[in-house]
Each structure stands twice: as C-alpha cells, then as structure tokens.
CSV table of C-alpha atoms (C1' of nucleotides) in Angstrom, one decimal:
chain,number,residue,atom,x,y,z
A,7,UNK,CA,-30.4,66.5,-43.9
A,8,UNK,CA,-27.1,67.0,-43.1
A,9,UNK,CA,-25.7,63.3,-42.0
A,10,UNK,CA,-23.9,62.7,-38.4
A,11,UNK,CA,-22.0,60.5,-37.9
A,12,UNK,CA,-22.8,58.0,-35.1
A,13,UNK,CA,-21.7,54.9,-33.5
A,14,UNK,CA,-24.0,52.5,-34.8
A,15,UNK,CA,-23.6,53.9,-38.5
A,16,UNK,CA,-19.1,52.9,-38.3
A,17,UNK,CA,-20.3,49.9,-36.5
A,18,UNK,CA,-22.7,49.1,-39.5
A,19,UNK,CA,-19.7,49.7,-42.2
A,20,UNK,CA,-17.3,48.2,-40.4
A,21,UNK,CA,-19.3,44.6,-39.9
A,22,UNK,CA,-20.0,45.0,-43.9
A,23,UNK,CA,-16.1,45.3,-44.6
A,24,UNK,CA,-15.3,42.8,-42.1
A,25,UNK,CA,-18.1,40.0,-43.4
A,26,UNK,CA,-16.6,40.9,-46.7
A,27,UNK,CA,-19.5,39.0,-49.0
A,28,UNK,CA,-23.2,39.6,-49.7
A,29,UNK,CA,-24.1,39.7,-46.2
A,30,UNK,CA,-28.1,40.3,-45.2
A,31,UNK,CA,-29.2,42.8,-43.3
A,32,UNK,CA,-29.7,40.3,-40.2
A,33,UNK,CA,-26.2,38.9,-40.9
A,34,UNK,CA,-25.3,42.5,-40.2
A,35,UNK,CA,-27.6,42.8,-37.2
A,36,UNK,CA,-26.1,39.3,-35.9
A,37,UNK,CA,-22.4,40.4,-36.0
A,38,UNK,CA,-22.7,43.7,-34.4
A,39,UNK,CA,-25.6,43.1,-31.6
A,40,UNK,CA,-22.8,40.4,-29.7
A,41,UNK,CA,-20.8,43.3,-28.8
A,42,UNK,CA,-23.5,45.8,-28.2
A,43,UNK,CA,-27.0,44.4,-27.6
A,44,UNK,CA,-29.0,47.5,-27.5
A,45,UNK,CA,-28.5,48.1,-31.3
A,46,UNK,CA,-31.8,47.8,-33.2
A,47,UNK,CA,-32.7,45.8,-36.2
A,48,UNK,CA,-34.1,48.8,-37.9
A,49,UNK,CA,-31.1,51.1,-37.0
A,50,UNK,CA,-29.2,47.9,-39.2
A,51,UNK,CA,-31.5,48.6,-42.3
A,52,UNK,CA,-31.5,52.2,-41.7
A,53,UNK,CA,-27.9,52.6,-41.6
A,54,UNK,CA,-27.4,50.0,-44.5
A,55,UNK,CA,-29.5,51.8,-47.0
A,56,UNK,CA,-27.7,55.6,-46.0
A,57,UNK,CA,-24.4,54.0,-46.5
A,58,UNK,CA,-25.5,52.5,-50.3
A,59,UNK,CA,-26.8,55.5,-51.2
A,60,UNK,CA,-23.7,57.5,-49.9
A,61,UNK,CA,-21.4,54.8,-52.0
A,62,UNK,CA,-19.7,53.5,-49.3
A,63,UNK,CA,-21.6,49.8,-49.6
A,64,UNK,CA,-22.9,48.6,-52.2
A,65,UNK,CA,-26.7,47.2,-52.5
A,66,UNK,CA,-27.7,44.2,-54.1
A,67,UNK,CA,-31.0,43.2,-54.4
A,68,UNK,CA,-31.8,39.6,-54.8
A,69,UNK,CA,-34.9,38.6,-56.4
A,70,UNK,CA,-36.4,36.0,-54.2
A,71,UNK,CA,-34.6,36.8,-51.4
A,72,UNK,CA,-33.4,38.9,-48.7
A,73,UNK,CA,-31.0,42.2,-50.3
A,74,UNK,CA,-27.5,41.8,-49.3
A,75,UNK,CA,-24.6,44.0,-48.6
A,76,UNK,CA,-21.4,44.2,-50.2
A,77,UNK,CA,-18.1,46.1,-49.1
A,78,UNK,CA,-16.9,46.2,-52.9
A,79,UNK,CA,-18.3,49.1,-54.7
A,80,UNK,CA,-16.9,48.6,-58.6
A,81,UNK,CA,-19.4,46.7,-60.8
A,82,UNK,CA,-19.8,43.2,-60.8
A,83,UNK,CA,-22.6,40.5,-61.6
A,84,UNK,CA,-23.8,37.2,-59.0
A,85,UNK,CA,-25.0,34.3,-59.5
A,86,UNK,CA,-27.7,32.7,-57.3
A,87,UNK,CA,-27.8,29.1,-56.5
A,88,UNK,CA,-31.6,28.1,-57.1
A,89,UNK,CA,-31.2,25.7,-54.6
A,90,UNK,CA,-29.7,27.0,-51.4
A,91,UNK,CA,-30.2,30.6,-52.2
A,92,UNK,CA,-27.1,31.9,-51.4
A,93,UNK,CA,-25.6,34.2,-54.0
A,94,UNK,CA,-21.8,34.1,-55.4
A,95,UNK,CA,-19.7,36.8,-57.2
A,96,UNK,CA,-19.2,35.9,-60.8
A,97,UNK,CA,-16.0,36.4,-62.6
A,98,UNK,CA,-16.8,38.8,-65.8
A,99,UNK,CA,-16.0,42.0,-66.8
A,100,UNK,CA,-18.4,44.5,-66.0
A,101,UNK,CA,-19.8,45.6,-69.3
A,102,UNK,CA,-19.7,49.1,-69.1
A,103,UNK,CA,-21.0,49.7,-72.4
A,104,UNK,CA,-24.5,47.7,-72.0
A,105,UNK,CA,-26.6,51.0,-70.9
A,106,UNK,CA,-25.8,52.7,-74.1
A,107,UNK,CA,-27.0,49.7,-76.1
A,108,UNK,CA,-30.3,50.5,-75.0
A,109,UNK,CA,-29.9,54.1,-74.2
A,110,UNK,CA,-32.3,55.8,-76.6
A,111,UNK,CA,-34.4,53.3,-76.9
A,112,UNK,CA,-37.7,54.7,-75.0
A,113,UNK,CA,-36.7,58.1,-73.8
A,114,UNK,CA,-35.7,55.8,-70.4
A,115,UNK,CA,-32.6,57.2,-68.5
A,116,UNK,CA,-30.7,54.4,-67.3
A,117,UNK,CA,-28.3,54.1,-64.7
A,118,UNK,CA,-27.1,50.9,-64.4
A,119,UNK,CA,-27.6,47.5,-64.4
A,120,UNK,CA,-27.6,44.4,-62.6
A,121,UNK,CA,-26.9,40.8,-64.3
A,122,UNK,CA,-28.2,38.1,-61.8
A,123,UNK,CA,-27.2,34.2,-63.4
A,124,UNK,CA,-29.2,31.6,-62.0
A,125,UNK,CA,-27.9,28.0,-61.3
A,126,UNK,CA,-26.9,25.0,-59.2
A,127,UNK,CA,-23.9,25.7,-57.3
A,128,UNK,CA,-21.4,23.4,-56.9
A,129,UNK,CA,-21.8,22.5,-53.6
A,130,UNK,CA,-25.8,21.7,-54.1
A,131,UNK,CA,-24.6,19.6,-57.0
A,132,UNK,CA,-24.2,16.3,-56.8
B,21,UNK,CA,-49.1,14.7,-59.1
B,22,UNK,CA,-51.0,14.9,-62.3
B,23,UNK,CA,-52.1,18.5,-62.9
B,24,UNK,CA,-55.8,19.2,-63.5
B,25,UNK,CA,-57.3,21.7,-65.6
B,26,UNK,CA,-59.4,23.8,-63.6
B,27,UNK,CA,-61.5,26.7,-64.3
B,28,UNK,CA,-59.5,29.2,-62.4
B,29,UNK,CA,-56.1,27.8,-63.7
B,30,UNK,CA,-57.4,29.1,-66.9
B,31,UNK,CA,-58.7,32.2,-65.7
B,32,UNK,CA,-55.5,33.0,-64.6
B,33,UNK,CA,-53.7,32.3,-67.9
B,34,UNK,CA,-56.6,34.3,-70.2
B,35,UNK,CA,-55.7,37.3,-67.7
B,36,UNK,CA,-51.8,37.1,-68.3
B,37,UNK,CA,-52.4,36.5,-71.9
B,38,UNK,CA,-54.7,40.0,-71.8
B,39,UNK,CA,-52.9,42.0,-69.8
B,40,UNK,CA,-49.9,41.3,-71.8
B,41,UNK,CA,-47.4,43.1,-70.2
B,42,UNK,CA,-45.7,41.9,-67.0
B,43,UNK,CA,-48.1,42.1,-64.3
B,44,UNK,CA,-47.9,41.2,-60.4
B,45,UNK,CA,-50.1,38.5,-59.3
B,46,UNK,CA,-52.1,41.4,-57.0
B,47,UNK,CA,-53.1,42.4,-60.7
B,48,UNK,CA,-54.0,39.2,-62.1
B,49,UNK,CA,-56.3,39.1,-58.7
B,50,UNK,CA,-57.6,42.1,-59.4
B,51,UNK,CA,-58.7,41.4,-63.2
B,52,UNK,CA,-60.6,38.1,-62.1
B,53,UNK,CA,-62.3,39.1,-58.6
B,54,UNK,CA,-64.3,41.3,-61.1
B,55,UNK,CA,-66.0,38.7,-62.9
B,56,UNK,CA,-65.3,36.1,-60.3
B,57,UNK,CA,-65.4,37.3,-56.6
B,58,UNK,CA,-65.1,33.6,-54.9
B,59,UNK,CA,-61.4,33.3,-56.2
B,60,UNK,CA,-59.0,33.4,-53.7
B,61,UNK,CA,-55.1,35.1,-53.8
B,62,UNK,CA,-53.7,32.1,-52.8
B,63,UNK,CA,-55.2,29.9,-55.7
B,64,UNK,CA,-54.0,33.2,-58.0
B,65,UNK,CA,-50.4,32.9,-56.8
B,66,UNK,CA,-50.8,28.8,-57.2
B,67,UNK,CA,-51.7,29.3,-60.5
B,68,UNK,CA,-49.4,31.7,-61.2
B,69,UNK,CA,-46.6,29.6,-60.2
B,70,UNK,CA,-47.6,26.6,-61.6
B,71,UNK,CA,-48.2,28.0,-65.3
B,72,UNK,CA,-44.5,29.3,-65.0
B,73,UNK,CA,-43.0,26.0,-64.3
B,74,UNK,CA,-45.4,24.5,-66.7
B,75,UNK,CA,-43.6,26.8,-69.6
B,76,UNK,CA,-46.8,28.4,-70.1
B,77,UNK,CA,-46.1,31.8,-68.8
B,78,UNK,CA,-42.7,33.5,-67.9
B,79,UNK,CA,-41.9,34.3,-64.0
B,80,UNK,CA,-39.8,38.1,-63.8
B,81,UNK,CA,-38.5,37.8,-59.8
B,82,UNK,CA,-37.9,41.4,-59.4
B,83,UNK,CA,-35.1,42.5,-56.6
B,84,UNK,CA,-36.9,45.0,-54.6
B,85,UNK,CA,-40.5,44.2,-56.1
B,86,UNK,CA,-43.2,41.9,-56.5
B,87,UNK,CA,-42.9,39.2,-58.8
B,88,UNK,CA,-44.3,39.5,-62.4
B,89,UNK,CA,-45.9,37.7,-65.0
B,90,UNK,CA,-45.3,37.8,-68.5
B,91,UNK,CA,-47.6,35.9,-71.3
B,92,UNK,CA,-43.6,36.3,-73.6
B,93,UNK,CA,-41.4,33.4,-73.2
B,94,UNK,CA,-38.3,34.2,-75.3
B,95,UNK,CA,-35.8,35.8,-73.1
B,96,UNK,CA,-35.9,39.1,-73.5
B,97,UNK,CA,-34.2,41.8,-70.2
B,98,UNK,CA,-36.6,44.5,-68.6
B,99,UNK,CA,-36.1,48.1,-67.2
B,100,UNK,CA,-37.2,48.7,-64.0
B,101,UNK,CA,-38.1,52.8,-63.0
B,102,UNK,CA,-36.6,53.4,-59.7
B,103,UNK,CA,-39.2,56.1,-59.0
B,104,UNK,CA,-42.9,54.7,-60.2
B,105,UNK,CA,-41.2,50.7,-59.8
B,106,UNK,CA,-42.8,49.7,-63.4
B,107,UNK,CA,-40.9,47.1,-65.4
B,108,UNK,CA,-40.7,48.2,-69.3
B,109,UNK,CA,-39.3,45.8,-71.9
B,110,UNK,CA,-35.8,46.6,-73.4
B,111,UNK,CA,-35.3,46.5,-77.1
B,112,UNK,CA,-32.0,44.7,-77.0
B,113,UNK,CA,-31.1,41.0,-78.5
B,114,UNK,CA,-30.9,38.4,-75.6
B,115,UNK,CA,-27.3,37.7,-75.6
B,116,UNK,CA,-27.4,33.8,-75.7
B,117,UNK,CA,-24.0,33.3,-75.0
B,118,UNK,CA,-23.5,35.0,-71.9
B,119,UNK,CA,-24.0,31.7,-69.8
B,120,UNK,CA,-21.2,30.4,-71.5
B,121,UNK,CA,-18.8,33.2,-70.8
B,122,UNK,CA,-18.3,32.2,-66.7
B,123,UNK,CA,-19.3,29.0,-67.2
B,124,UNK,CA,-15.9,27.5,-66.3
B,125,UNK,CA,-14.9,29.6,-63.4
B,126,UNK,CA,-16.1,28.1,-60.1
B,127,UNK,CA,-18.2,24.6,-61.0
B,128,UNK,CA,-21.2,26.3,-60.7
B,129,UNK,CA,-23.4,25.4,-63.7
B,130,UNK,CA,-25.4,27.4,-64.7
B,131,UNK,CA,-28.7,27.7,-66.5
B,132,UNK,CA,-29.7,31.5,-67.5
B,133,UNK,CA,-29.8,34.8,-66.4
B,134,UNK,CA,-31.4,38.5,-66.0
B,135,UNK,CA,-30.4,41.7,-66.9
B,136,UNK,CA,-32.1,44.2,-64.9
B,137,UNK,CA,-31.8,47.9,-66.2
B,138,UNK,CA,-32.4,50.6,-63.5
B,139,UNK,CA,-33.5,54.4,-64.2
B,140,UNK,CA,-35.9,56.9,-64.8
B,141,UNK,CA,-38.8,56.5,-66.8
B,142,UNK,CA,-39.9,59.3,-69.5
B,143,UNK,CA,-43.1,59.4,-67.6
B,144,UNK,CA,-41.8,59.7,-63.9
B,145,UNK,CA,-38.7,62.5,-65.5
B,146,UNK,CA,-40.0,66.0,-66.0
C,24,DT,C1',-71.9,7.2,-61.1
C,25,DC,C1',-68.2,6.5,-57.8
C,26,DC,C1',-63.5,7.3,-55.9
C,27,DT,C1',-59.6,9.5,-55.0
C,28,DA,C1',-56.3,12.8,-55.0
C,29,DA,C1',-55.5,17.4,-56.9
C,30,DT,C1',-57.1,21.7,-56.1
C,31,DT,C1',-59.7,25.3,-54.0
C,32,DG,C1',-61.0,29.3,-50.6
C,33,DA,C1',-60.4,31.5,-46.3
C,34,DG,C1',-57.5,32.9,-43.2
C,35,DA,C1',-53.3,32.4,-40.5
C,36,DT,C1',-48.4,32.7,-40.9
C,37,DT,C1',-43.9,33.9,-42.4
C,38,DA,C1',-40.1,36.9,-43.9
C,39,DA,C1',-38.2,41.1,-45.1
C,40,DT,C1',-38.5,45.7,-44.6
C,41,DT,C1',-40.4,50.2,-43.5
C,42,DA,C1',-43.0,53.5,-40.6
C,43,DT,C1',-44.1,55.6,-36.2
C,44,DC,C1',-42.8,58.1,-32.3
C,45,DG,C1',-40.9,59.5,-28.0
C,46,DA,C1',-36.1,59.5,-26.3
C,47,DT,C1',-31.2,60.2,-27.2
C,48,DA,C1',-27.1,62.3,-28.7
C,49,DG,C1',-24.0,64.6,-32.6
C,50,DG,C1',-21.9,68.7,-33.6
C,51,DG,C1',-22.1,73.8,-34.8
C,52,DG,C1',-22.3,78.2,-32.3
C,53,DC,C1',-21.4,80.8,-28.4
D,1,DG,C1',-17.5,73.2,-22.1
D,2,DC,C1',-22.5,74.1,-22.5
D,3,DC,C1',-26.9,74.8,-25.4
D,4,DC,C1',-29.7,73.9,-28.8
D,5,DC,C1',-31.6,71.8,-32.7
D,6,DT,C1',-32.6,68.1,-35.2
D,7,DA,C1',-30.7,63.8,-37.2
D,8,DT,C1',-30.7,59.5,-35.5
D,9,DC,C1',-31.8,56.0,-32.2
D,10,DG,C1',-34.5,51.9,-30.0
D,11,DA,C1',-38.8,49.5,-29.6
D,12,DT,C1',-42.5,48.0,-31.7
D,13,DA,C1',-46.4,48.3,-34.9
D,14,DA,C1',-47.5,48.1,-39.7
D,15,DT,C1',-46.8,46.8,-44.3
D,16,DT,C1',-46.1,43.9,-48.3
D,17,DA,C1',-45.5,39.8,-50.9
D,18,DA,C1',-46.0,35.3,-50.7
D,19,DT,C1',-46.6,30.8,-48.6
D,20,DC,C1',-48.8,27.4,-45.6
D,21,DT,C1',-52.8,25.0,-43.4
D,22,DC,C1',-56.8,22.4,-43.7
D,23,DA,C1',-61.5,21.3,-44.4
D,24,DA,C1',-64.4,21.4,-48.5
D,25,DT,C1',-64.8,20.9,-53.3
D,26,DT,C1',-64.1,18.9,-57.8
D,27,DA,C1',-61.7,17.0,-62.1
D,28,DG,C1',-61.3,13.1,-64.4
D,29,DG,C1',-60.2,8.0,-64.7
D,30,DA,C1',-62.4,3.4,-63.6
DNA sequence: TCCTAATTGAGATTAATTATCGATAGGGGC
DNA sequence: GCCCCTATCGATAATTAATCTCAATTAGGA
C-alpha cells in the first residue's frame, strides 16, 4: 500500500489548511468541487481519513454530528454548542498526563483521549 | 405535554436497568422483540430518549458510534476499543471542576463534558 | 364510560459515511 | 519517454443510526 500522491489528495489538505477550523467532510467537498467539479464526494472522505491517519489532519469526531477536520495536529479539547451544533476549540492545556491515570486499570491500552464540553454558545445565548 | 406511563416506556427502562452496561438502542430492541415482537424501533429510540431527558437513564453520544444507554447517572468517562468499538467504564474520579477551568474564556457557558478514552482492549490485543 | 391528546407501530426518510467496481493515472523500472 | 502495475478515482449503490409521518391505539382525567 504504498501511497501516491494525487491531485485530489493536495487539493483535500490544502482546503483543510485553508478552512482552518473543524470543517466537515462536505465543507471540504464544497470548497474544492467550485474549482474542479469532477471531484467526488467519496474521494473527499477517502482522502480525509488517509491524511488523519498519516498525521497530517487531524480527525475529530463529534458525537451527534457529522466528524470534522482540523489543520492543527497538537492536542486540544472542543466544545459543542447543544444548540446550533457547531463545535469551538477550547482554551486548556492538553493534559498529557490523563492516559496514565487510568493506564493499568483494565489491561486497556490507551491512546489518547478526546474531551468534548457541551454548552450554549454565546451566540445561541440570549 | 404530560408524559404517560406506558407499557413499553417501562419495558424499555427494565432492559437498560438489566443490561446494565451501556447498550445501543439496537440492543434494547433486541432484548424486548423477544418477549414482545409488536414493539417497534422507533417507540425504542422514543423511549430511549425520553428516559434520558427524564433523568432516568444516562445518554453516552459516541463520536463514530451508536448512541448508548447507561442505567448509571453519576458522571463517570468511558473507553472506547478502536478495533471491537465497545465502550468500557474507566475507574477514574469525574473531575467536577473541569467546567470551571475554561469557563471564562469565550462566553460560552457551559454545562458538562465527556472524556472519551481511545485504545485497544485486552480482549481485541493478542 | 367518554374524550382527548400522548403515544404507538410500520414504514418512509434523512444524514453521514462506506463499499463496489470499472476506469484512470502515479511513479518505478527499463 | 514509454510500460506496467496497482493505488486511487468517480459514480452510484449500500449501509447505519436515527428521525419523521401519520393513521390507529390507549392512558388517564372528567
């Protein structure tokens, strides 16, 4: 599986960096098919996943909700407005310690983590 | 909108409460169709949804799952395996004051959140 | 018992994503 | 540059989880 690299896979990462935040796959699929029409929705998902699980994007997956895309790859937690949906980057450390906390609990081997707050954004407040 | 108690509301409850441990609603389906074989999904999911807003039962949204159902209320933060996709419990203190720590940054207020563990389980690592 | 609106069952619908498959094209070797 | 092999593509069908629709049913107060 040796990985080639084509047009539609820089055109994927490049709309990611460019959208900058949490963008959905059809975000993605949106931006790029203006410019060239032919590209296909599942070459958008396709590429999207390859390129999380090379690290070059990272993958978020939102309960409730479509996953989302982000260009930043160091750790960091979101928030999701309960109303509108959309989801927001949170300002707190990464805690890079929280896996060991756990670690030998149940002879699980974790990998990371994900902290998802759930609220009412400003915008949907008032 | 008073709420009725119906016979399958409390079907669906008595299954949660048996199966214990974080089950989809295809599961809770599956438990009563046994015994009852008229119920329908859709009055399962209903159900489902309604006991969680009622306090009775706990809603898990899992990213890149199905929803669960847990008959525990207290906050407690799950392990999901990213081979076999079963959520496990975690054996570490819910940190109550986490909420508190971003609370100020962006206006966004803020009313709980999830820590989702990812990695292998002992069953799906040999 | 009667009324009324909450709830149900069956199936259609939606949304997000993945699978299928023949066609296309990247890139290593000559 | 040209071939070849196969990774990847585009188009579309299929899948999965969940919700919606609507006529029929039923809980529970009067």
């Amino acid at each position: 599986m040796i990985k080639r690299n084509t047009i539609q896979r820089s055109l994927v990462l490049q709309a990611v960096q460019e959208l900058k935040c949490h963008v959905t796959a059809e975000e993605v699929y949106a931006a790029i098919v203006t410019e060239h029409p032919n590209i296909s929705r599942a070459t958008v998902y396709r590429n999207l996943n390859q390129l999380a699980e090379m690290g070059e994007i990272h993958k978020l997956e939102v309960p409730g909700g479509a996953d989302r895309f982000d260009h930043q790859c160091h750790g960091h937690y979101h928030a999701r407005c309960l109303k509108c949906a959309r989801v927001f980057d949170v300002d707190m450390a990464y805690i890079k310690d929280l896996d060991k906390a756990v670690r030998d609990s149940h002879g699980f081997e974790f990998s990371g983590h994900d902290i998802m707050f759930k609220g009412i954004c400003p915008e949907c407040r008032e």
